[in-house]
Tab-separated table of C-alpha atoms in Angstrom:
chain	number	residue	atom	x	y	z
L	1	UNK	CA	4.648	11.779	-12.854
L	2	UNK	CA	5.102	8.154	-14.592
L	3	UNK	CA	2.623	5.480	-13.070
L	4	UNK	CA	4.151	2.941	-10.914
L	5	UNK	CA	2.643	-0.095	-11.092
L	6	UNK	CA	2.300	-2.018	-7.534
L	7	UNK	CA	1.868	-5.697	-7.849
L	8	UNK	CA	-0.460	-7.083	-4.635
L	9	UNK	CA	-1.352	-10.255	-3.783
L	10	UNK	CA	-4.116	-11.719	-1.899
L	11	UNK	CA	-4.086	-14.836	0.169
L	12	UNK	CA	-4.514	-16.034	3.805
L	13	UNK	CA	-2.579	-15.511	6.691
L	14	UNK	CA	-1.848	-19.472	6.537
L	15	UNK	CA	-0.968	-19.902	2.791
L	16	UNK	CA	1.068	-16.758	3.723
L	17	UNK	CA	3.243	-18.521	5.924
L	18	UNK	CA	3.725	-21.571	4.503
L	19	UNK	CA	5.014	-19.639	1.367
L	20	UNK	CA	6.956	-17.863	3.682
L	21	UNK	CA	8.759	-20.793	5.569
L	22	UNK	CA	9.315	-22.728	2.105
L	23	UNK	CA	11.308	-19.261	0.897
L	24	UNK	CA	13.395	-19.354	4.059
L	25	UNK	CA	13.537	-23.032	3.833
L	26	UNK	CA	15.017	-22.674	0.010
L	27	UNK	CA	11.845	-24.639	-1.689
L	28	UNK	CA	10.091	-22.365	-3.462
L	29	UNK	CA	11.878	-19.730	-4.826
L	30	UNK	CA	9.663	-16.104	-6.028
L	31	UNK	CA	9.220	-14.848	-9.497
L	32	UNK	CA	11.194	-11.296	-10.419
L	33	UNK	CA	7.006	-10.082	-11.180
L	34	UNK	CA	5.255	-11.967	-7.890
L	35	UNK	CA	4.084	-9.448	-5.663
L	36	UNK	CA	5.803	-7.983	-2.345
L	37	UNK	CA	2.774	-6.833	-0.877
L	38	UNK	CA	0.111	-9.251	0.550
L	39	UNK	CA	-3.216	-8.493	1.999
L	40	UNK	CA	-5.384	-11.178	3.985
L	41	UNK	CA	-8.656	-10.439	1.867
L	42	UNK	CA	-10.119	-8.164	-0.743
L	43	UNK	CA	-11.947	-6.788	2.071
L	44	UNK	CA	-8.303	-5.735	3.558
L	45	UNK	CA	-7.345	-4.669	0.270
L	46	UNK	CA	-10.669	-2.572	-0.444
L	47	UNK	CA	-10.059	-1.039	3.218
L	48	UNK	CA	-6.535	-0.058	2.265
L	49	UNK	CA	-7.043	1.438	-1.850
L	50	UNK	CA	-10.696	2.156	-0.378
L	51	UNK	CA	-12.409	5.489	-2.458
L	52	UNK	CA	-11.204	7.819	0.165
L	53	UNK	CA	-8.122	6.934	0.095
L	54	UNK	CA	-7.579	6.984	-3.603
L	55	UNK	CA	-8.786	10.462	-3.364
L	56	UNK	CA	-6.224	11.379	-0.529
L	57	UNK	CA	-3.538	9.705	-3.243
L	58	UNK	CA	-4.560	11.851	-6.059
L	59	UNK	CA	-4.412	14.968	-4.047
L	60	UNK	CA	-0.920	14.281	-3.103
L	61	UNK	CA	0.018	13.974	-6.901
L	62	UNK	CA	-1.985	17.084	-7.770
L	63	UNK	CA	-0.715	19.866	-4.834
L	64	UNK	CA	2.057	17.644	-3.493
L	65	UNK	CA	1.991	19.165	0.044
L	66	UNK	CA	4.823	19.866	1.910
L	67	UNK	CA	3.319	18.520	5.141
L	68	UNK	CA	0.462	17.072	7.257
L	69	UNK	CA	-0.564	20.123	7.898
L	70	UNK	CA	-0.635	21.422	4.656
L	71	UNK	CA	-2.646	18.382	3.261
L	72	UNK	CA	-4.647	18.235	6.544
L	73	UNK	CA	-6.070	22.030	4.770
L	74	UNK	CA	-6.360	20.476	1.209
L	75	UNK	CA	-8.164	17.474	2.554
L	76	UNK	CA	-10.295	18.501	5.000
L	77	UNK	CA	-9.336	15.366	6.728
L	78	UNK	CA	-7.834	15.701	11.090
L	79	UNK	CA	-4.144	15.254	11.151
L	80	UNK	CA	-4.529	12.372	13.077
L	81	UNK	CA	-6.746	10.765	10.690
L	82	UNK	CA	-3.781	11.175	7.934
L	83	UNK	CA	-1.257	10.819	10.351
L	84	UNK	CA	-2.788	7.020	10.338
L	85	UNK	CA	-3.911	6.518	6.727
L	86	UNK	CA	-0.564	7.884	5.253
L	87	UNK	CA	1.336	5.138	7.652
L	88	UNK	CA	-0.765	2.034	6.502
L	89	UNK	CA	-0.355	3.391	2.788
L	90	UNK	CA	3.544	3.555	3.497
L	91	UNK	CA	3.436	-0.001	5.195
L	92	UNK	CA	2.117	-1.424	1.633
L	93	UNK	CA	4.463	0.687	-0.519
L	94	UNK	CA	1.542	2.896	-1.549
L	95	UNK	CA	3.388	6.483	-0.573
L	96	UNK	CA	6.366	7.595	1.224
L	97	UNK	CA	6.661	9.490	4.357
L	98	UNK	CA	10.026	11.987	4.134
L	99	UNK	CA	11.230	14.466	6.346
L	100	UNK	CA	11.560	18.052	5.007
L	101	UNK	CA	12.713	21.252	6.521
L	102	UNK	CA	11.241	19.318	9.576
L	103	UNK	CA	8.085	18.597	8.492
L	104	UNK	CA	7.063	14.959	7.151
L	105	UNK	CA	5.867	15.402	3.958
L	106	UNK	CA	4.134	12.507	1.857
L	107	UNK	CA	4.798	11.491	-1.390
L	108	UNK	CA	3.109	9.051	-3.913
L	109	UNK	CA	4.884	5.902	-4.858
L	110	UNK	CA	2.296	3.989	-6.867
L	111	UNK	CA	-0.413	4.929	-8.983
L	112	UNK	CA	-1.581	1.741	-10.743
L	113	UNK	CA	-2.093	-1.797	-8.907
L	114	UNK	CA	-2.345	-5.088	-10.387
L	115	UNK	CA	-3.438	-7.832	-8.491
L	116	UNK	CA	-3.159	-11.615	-8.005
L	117	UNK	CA	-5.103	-13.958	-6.303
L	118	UNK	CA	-6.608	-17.623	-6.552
L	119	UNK	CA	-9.240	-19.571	-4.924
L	120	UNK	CA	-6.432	-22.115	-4.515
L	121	UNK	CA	-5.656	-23.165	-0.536
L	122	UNK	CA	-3.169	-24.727	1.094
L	123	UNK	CA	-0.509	-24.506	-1.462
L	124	UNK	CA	2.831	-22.887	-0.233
L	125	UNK	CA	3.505	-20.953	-3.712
């Protein structure tokens, strides 16, 4: 597997939205390399790419499981629990969720992150 790098970003909920409404509005415009994934906080971000997690991640990539159930064996982890974690990791890009021969099967889509952040507030961009 080639790593995917995964650009994040980190800024409030506020700055968030005024970047937002100056893209819609046509005043700021994104770079190509900006990231497309934002989290509120490191805290968020910790949460998300959190030790466990990364673990789950590199279990995928090493017995790439056919389905929950399968990985709910190799991790010792209640469907449930996965069912969850594997959704908030596909909401940021981190894996994918695909159906196969009926069963949803997850599969890794980044393996590096890079992330950007300031201690700048209130700007838009």
């Amino acid at each position: 597997m080639t790593n995917k790098i995964l650009n994040i970003g980190i800024m409030s909920r506020l700055d968030y939205t005024q970047r937002t409404i100056a893209i819609a509005k046509g005043d700021y415009q994104p770079l190509p390399d900006e990231p497309k994934i934002w989290f509120e906080s490191v805290k968020s971000m910790a949460q998300v790419l959190s030790d466990e997690n990364q673990a789950l991640l590199d279990l995928i990539i090493r017995h790439q499981p056919q389905s929950l159930s399968e990985l709910e064996q190799l991790s010792h982890r209640k469907k449930p629990n996965l069912s969850r974690t594997l959704k908030t990791l596909e909401r940021y890009g981190v894996v994918e969720l695909h159906k196969q021969a009926g069963k949803l099967a997850p599969t890794v889509k980044a393996t590096d992150f890079r992330v950007q952040f300031g201690l700048h507030h209130g700007n838009a961009a």
